[in-house]
Amino acid sequence: MFSVTVRDHMMIAHSFRGAVFGPAQQLHGATFVVDATFRRAELDPDNIVVDIALASQQLHAVLSQLNLRNLDEEPDFAGVNTTTEALARHIADRLVEAIHAGELGEGARQLAGVAVTLHESHVAWASYEREL
Amino acid sequence: MFSVTVRDHMMIAHSFRGAVFGPAQQLHGATFVVDATFRRAELDPDNIVVDIALASQQLHAVLSQLNLRNLDEEPDFAGVNTTTEALARHIADRLVEAIHAGELGEGARQLAGVAVTLHESHVAWASYEREL
Amino acid sequence: MFSVTVRDHMMIAHSFRGAVFGPAQQLHGATFVVDATFRRAELDPDNIVVDIALASQQLHAVLSQLNLRNLDEEPDFAGVNTTTEALARHIADRLVEAIHAGELGEGARQLAGVAVTLHESHVAWASYEREL
Amino acid sequence: MFSVTVRDHMMIAHSFRGAVFGPAQQLHGATFVVDATFRRAELDPDNIVVDIALASQQLHAVLSQLNLRNLDEEPDFAGVNTTTEALARHIADRLVEAIHAGELGEGARQLAGVAVTLHESHVAWASYEREL
Amino acid sequence: MFSVTVRDHMMIAHSFRGAVFGPAQQLHGATFVVDATFRRAELDPDNIVVDIALASQQLHAVLSQLNLRNLDEEPDFAGVNTTTEALARHIADRLVEAIHAGELGEGARQLAGVAVTLHESHVAWASYEREL
Amino acid sequence: MFSVTVRDHMMIAHSFRGAVFGPAQQLHGATFVVDATFRRAELDPDNIVVDIALASQQLHAVLSQLNLRNLDEEPDFAGVNTTTEALARHIADRLVEAIHAGELGEGARQLAGVAVTLHESHVAWASYEREL
């Protein structure tokens, strides 16, 4: 199995609902350094997993929908705790949609899966991985 | 599959028995930067894998049993080579015990697995992963 | 010249005023991984720059005044752009006050200077350094 | 499952053929920071996955066949795009050959698999993993 | 003293002349992860050292003149060993020219100095710093 | 001013004397990731600060005198707290001796200074810098 990963980041504000979050129920924020991994069983005729330039562009496009915003006010997340885990799934799902829409190139339709890791600090991160 | 990882560290002395270890048969030491990963198929109603505050506390509690000690003198490790690999398993097993004891919260009983990585330097690390 | 550095982090929301900030004028947030450096010409009789446990505690105490908050609503920062640079100075100044108050130990009064670096992402950081 | 990883690096020149590579069709170069991971279901009697000194030596030996070269002129890669993905497989396959040849020790024959990650920058990396 | 640093990278081929370089006299390559630091005694009225968006753009523009090229064939470097040290100076000097040309904004004319660090691997880097 | 830095590591056991060290008065250990920086005002005719191969070898040679040992039993450190700060100075001083002995090449006699940083974990490090 092969994989290629590209990294980007976003800086957002949000708050959580639920006693488990303690003081993080207050409005605060985070930089998420985001790693998007694309998996594939065999390389394509160019010897690549995916066009890395397109992969970077699409990751940046997905993050641009969230970057520099207060997620508490985004309709997509109404009534949803935008935890690191949940954001990892949100970003992975958007990348899979982009793959299905052909935005990572025709060859990307052979991808086997996508994984997204969000680093919220030097001591904590969360991931979500799914098949295509 | 989702995962959440928290990082902490410990600083220990130890020595190894066996020709394969060469000069590491002498008493020496290591800083282990320890990453504990908790895996779960679906998020809980709060949209989390595990209460990250409890996960950090429990990792810290497990490492506190080892930190700033000479492992050669710890009864738990009598006759045992405390290699990076073996310590990764030791820590993972203690975390699983804590999960079963409810110390990571009731929701943590739905965790699918635990993985522990110990970084012994900038050029070497070891991991152990197991199911719950 | 000797120095010792300890690392911690905080997660805050804020917004900026001024056209130079572009979309960062919107409410957003950041994780700041914070490195506090203590400088000293000669080591003390224990062969240290500063009691590293106290240094870590004081850095954590200073960051706790900011962590998990919306800085736009903090009286300390009324009318102030809480840029990474400005926060580095704020934290350094609080650490110097703690040193003068004896909270890093009597020996810390011999420190020559303090520097604080805030990492706002994997591709950007800012520092402020000052003498005691 | 256990794993041990060792890190080394190589610095090579190369170029790619194919429109997908854009300006990387020009002769350019890369530092690849290379992580080689060895997986194994159970530890050996010494409590290790593999002799880490031999693992480091063999990784270094494999990289020495590529390091400080122009891969466009290496017969091994004639007509082949030496992408990060393809080099990860090349290095993993050489390590597996070394394992089968006994160069990582007799115990290494119990290894379950090998994974190789090549970091081409702070924002991109690729991996290949295979069973033994 | 304040500073702001932004990070980018470039991937180049080159070779060195001189026995001191040993096998690096062969054509090879490198990824340079490049940190550009801008220093200033006092913050501007917006509470910044420099417009970080402009700083990132200008660093990217300077690196684009080198990225994905064989430096042995660049007229700028004819007869010059393009060592990590020399490239750090080259990039710093181009950034200072951009500052003097107003491309980092009018406020950037108050900058006190520039430093550039090129990371050539996980175990080696070089820096050059100069005043404005 | 130019600088070149090389990185290596050592793994040692030790203990401290003095109430300020709390539980670190017990025998424990550390991995120190060691960065040695060589500073110089102007590059030599080869366009380098120092022969990086010799610099790496000498750093490795210095660390080999300490690596995989219990520093409490080393005559060099009898009656001395081998703090991170003190070890940084010890290593820097040994490197300066090597420079004066010509072991980093004749050109290294023009070096302006040396700095050594020891990373004891992901959250703490110490440095010592001196002129030649």
mmCIF file of N, CA and C in Angstrom, chain E residues 73-126:
data_model
loop_
_atom_site.group_PDB
_atom_site.id
_atom_site.type_symbol
_atom_site.label_atom_id
_atom_site.label_comp_id
_atom_site.label_asym_id
_atom_site.label_seq_id
_atom_site.Cartn_x
_atom_site.Cartn_y
_atom_site.Cartn_z
ATOM 1 N N GLU E 73 23.538 25.550 -13.331
ATOM 2 C CA GLU E 73 23.300 26.171 -14.641
ATOM 3 C C GLU E 73 22.715 27.570 -14.518
ATOM 4 N N GLU E 74 22.619 28.087 -13.306
ATOM 5 C CA GLU E 74 22.067 29.428 -13.117
ATOM 6 C C GLU E 74 23.187 30.464 -13.227
ATOM 7 N N PRO E 75 23.048 31.433 -14.135
ATOM 8 C CA PRO E 75 24.098 32.453 -14.307
ATOM 9 C C PRO E 75 24.474 33.164 -13.006
ATOM 10 N N ASP E 76 23.495 33.371 -12.128
ATOM 11 C CA ASP E 76 23.775 34.055 -10.851
ATOM 12 C C ASP E 76 24.846 33.350 -10.037
ATOM 13 N N PHE E 77 24.977 32.037 -10.233
ATOM 14 C CA PHE E 77 25.874 31.261 -9.391
ATOM 15 C C PHE E 77 27.070 30.711 -10.158
ATOM 16 N N ALA E 78 27.362 31.291 -11.338
ATOM 17 C CA ALA E 78 28.495 30.811 -12.139
ATOM 18 C C ALA E 78 29.781 30.947 -11.319
ATOM 19 N N GLY E 79 30.505 29.861 -11.182
ATOM 20 C CA GLY E 79 31.773 29.898 -10.463
ATOM 21 C C GLY E 79 31.631 29.989 -8.963
ATOM 22 N N VAL E 80 30.418 29.771 -8.463
ATOM 23 C CA VAL E 80 30.151 29.933 -7.030
ATOM 24 C C VAL E 80 29.685 28.596 -6.452
ATOM 25 N N ASN E 81 30.238 28.202 -5.314
ATOM 26 C CA ASN E 81 29.709 27.040 -4.605
ATOM 27 C C ASN E 81 28.418 27.431 -3.911
ATOM 28 N N THR E 82 27.319 26.809 -4.318
ATOM 29 C CA THR E 82 26.007 27.144 -3.742
ATOM 30 C C THR E 82 25.768 26.335 -2.468
ATOM 31 N N THR E 83 26.673 26.538 -1.512
ATOM 32 C CA THR E 83 26.527 25.882 -0.213
ATOM 33 C C THR E 83 25.294 26.409 0.516
ATOM 34 N N THR E 84 24.880 25.695 1.533
ATOM 35 C CA THR E 84 23.726 26.109 2.334
ATOM 36 C C THR E 84 23.971 27.502 2.908
ATOM 37 N N GLU E 85 25.190 27.732 3.381
ATOM 38 C CA GLU E 85 25.553 29.041 3.929
ATOM 39 C C GLU E 85 25.409 30.147 2.878
ATOM 40 N N ALA E 86 25.945 29.876 1.679
ATOM 41 C CA ALA E 86 25.930 30.896 0.625
ATOM 42 C C ALA E 86 24.507 31.165 0.149
ATOM 43 N N LEU E 87 23.687 30.118 0.090
ATOM 44 C CA LEU E 87 22.292 30.315 -0.313
ATOM 45 C C LEU E 87 21.526 31.098 0.751
ATOM 46 N N ALA E 88 21.850 30.887 2.012
ATOM 47 C CA ALA E 88 21.200 31.655 3.075
ATOM 48 C C ALA E 88 21.478 33.152 2.874
ATOM 49 N N ARG E 89 22.753 33.480 2.558
ATOM 50 C CA ARG E 89 23.075 34.887 2.315
ATOM 51 C C ARG E 89 22.372 35.419 1.072
ATOM 52 N N HIS E 90 22.383 34.621 0.004
ATOM 53 C CA HIS E 90 21.728 35.031 -1.240
ATOM 54 C C HIS E 90 20.262 35.390 -0.978
ATOM 55 N N ILE E 91 19.558 34.534 -0.252
ATOM 56 C CA ILE E 91 18.128 34.749 0.004
ATOM 57 C C ILE E 91 17.928 35.965 0.918
ATOM 58 N N ALA E 92 18.765 36.088 1.945
ATOM 59 C CA ALA E 92 18.655 37.247 2.842
ATOM 60 C C ALA E 92 18.877 38.548 2.065
ATOM 61 N N ASP E 93 19.858 38.536 1.173
ATOM 62 C CA ASP E 93 20.143 39.759 0.412
ATOM 63 C C ASP E 93 18.990 40.114 -0.520
ATOM 64 N N ARG E 94 18.369 39.093 -1.114
ATOM 65 C CA ARG E 94 17.217 39.373 -1.997
ATOM 66 C C ARG E 94 16.059 39.929 -1.165
ATOM 67 N N LEU E 95 15.866 39.413 0.051
ATOM 68 C CA LEU E 95 14.783 39.924 0.907
ATOM 69 C C LEU E 95 15.043 41.365 1.306
ATOM 70 N N VAL E 96 16.303 41.692 1.584
ATOM 71 C CA VAL E 96 16.630 43.074 1.947
ATOM 72 C C VAL E 96 16.377 43.996 0.757
ATOM 73 N N GLU E 97 16.706 43.539 -0.440
ATOM 74 C CA GLU E 97 16.387 44.342 -1.632
ATOM 75 C C GLU E 97 14.880 44.572 -1.746
ATOM 76 N N ALA E 98 14.109 43.527 -1.491
ATOM 77 C CA ALA E 98 12.649 43.666 -1.563
ATOM 78 C C ALA E 98 12.146 44.665 -0.511
ATOM 79 N N ILE E 99 12.746 44.613 0.662
ATOM 80 C CA ILE E 99 12.365 45.572 1.710
ATOM 81 C C ILE E 99 12.660 46.997 1.255
ATOM 82 N N HIS E 100 13.872 47.202 0.733
ATOM 83 C CA HIS E 100 14.246 48.550 0.281
ATOM 84 C C HIS E 100 13.360 49.005 -0.879
ATOM 85 N N ALA E 101 12.870 48.066 -1.674
ATOM 86 C CA ALA E 101 12.002 48.416 -2.805
ATOM 87 C C ALA E 101 10.551 48.620 -2.370
ATOM 88 N N GLY E 102 10.284 48.467 -1.082
ATOM 89 C CA GLY E 102 8.936 48.707 -0.573
ATOM 90 C C GLY E 102 7.988 47.529 -0.736
ATOM 91 N N GLU E 103 8.509 46.366 -1.126
ATOM 92 C CA GLU E 103 7.624 45.245 -1.432
ATOM 93 C C GLU E 103 7.109 44.533 -0.181
ATOM 94 N N LEU E 104 7.638 44.855 0.980
ATOM 95 C CA LEU E 104 7.066 44.323 2.225
ATOM 96 C C LEU E 104 6.268 45.408 2.957
ATOM 97 N N GLY E 105 5.964 46.486 2.250
ATOM 98 C CA GLY E 105 5.176 47.567 2.838
ATOM 99 C C GLY E 105 6.081 48.679 3.323
ATOM 100 N N GLU E 106 5.486 49.859 3.477
ATOM 101 C CA GLU E 106 6.273 51.026 3.895
ATOM 102 C C GLU E 106 6.859 50.817 5.293
ATOM 103 N N GLY E 107 6.060 50.200 6.155
ATOM 104 C CA GLY E 107 6.503 50.002 7.537
ATOM 105 C C GLY E 107 7.755 49.144 7.633
ATOM 106 N N ALA E 108 7.958 48.278 6.650
ATOM 107 C CA ALA E 108 9.100 47.366 6.698
ATOM 108 C C ALA E 108 10.427 48.102 6.605
ATOM 109 N N ARG E 109 10.384 49.364 6.220
ATOM 110 C CA ARG E 109 11.629 50.135 6.157
ATOM 111 C C ARG E 109 12.218 50.360 7.551
ATOM 112 N N GLN E 110 11.410 50.148 8.592
ATOM 113 C CA GLN E 110 11.926 50.277 9.968
ATOM 114 C C GLN E 110 12.537 48.974 10.496
ATOM 115 N N LEU E 111 12.536 47.949 9.689
ATOM 116 C CA LEU E 111 13.134 46.688 10.152
ATOM 117 C C LEU E 111 14.608 46.895 10.488
ATOM 118 N N ALA E 112 15.063 46.188 11.518
ATOM 119 C CA ALA E 112 16.457 46.321 11.951
ATOM 120 C C ALA E 112 17.364 45.300 11.270
ATOM 121 N N GLY E 113 16.826 44.138 10.949
ATOM 122 C CA GLY E 113 17.671 43.113 10.360
ATOM 123 C C GLY E 113 16.868 41.945 9.844
ATOM 124 N N VAL E 114 17.584 41.090 9.118
ATOM 125 C CA VAL E 114 16.986 39.904 8.510
ATOM 126 C C VAL E 114 17.909 38.726 8.796
ATOM 127 N N ALA E 115 17.330 37.559 9.085
ATOM 128 C CA ALA E 115 18.107 36.329 9.227
ATOM 129 C C ALA E 115 17.422 35.243 8.420
ATOM 130 N N VAL E 116 18.224 34.413 7.773
ATOM 131 C CA VAL E 116 17.673 33.311 6.966
ATOM 132 C C VAL E 116 18.354 32.021 7.374
ATOM 133 N N THR E 117 17.539 31.006 7.671
ATOM 134 C CA THR E 117 18.055 29.675 8.011
ATOM 135 C C THR E 117 17.577 28.680 6.972
ATOM 136 N N LEU E 118 18.517 27.890 6.444
ATOM 137 C CA LEU E 118 18.167 26.819 5.508
ATOM 138 C C LEU E 118 18.424 25.477 6.185
ATOM 139 N N HIS E 119 17.364 24.697 6.339
ATOM 140 C CA HIS E 119 17.482 23.350 6.890
ATOM 141 C C HIS E 119 17.702 22.396 5.723
ATOM 142 N N GLU E 120 18.847 21.750 5.688
ATOM 143 C CA GLU E 120 19.119 20.843 4.554
ATOM 144 C C GLU E 120 18.746 19.403 4.882
ATOM 145 N N SER E 121 18.552 19.096 6.138
ATOM 146 C CA SER E 121 18.099 17.771 6.569
ATOM 147 C C SER E 121 17.658 17.903 8.023
ATOM 148 N N HIS E 122 17.281 16.768 8.633
ATOM 149 C CA HIS E 122 16.881 16.795 10.039
ATOM 150 C C HIS E 122 18.100 16.913 10.956
ATOM 151 N N VAL E 123 19.310 16.875 10.403
ATOM 152 C CA VAL E 123 20.516 16.930 11.237
ATOM 153 C C VAL E 123 21.502 18.011 10.814
ATOM 154 N N ALA E 124 21.120 18.949 9.949
ATOM 155 C CA ALA E 124 22.050 20.006 9.528
ATOM 156 C C ALA E 124 21.301 21.212 8.998
ATOM 157 N N TRP E 125 21.736 22.395 9.403
ATOM 158 C CA TRP E 125 21.165 23.632 8.885
ATOM 159 C C TRP E 125 22.208 24.741 8.979
ATOM 160 N N ALA E 126 21.958 25.822 8.225
ATOM 161 C CA ALA E 126 22.882 26.956 8.208
ATOM 162 C C ALA E 126 22.090 28.248 8.169
#
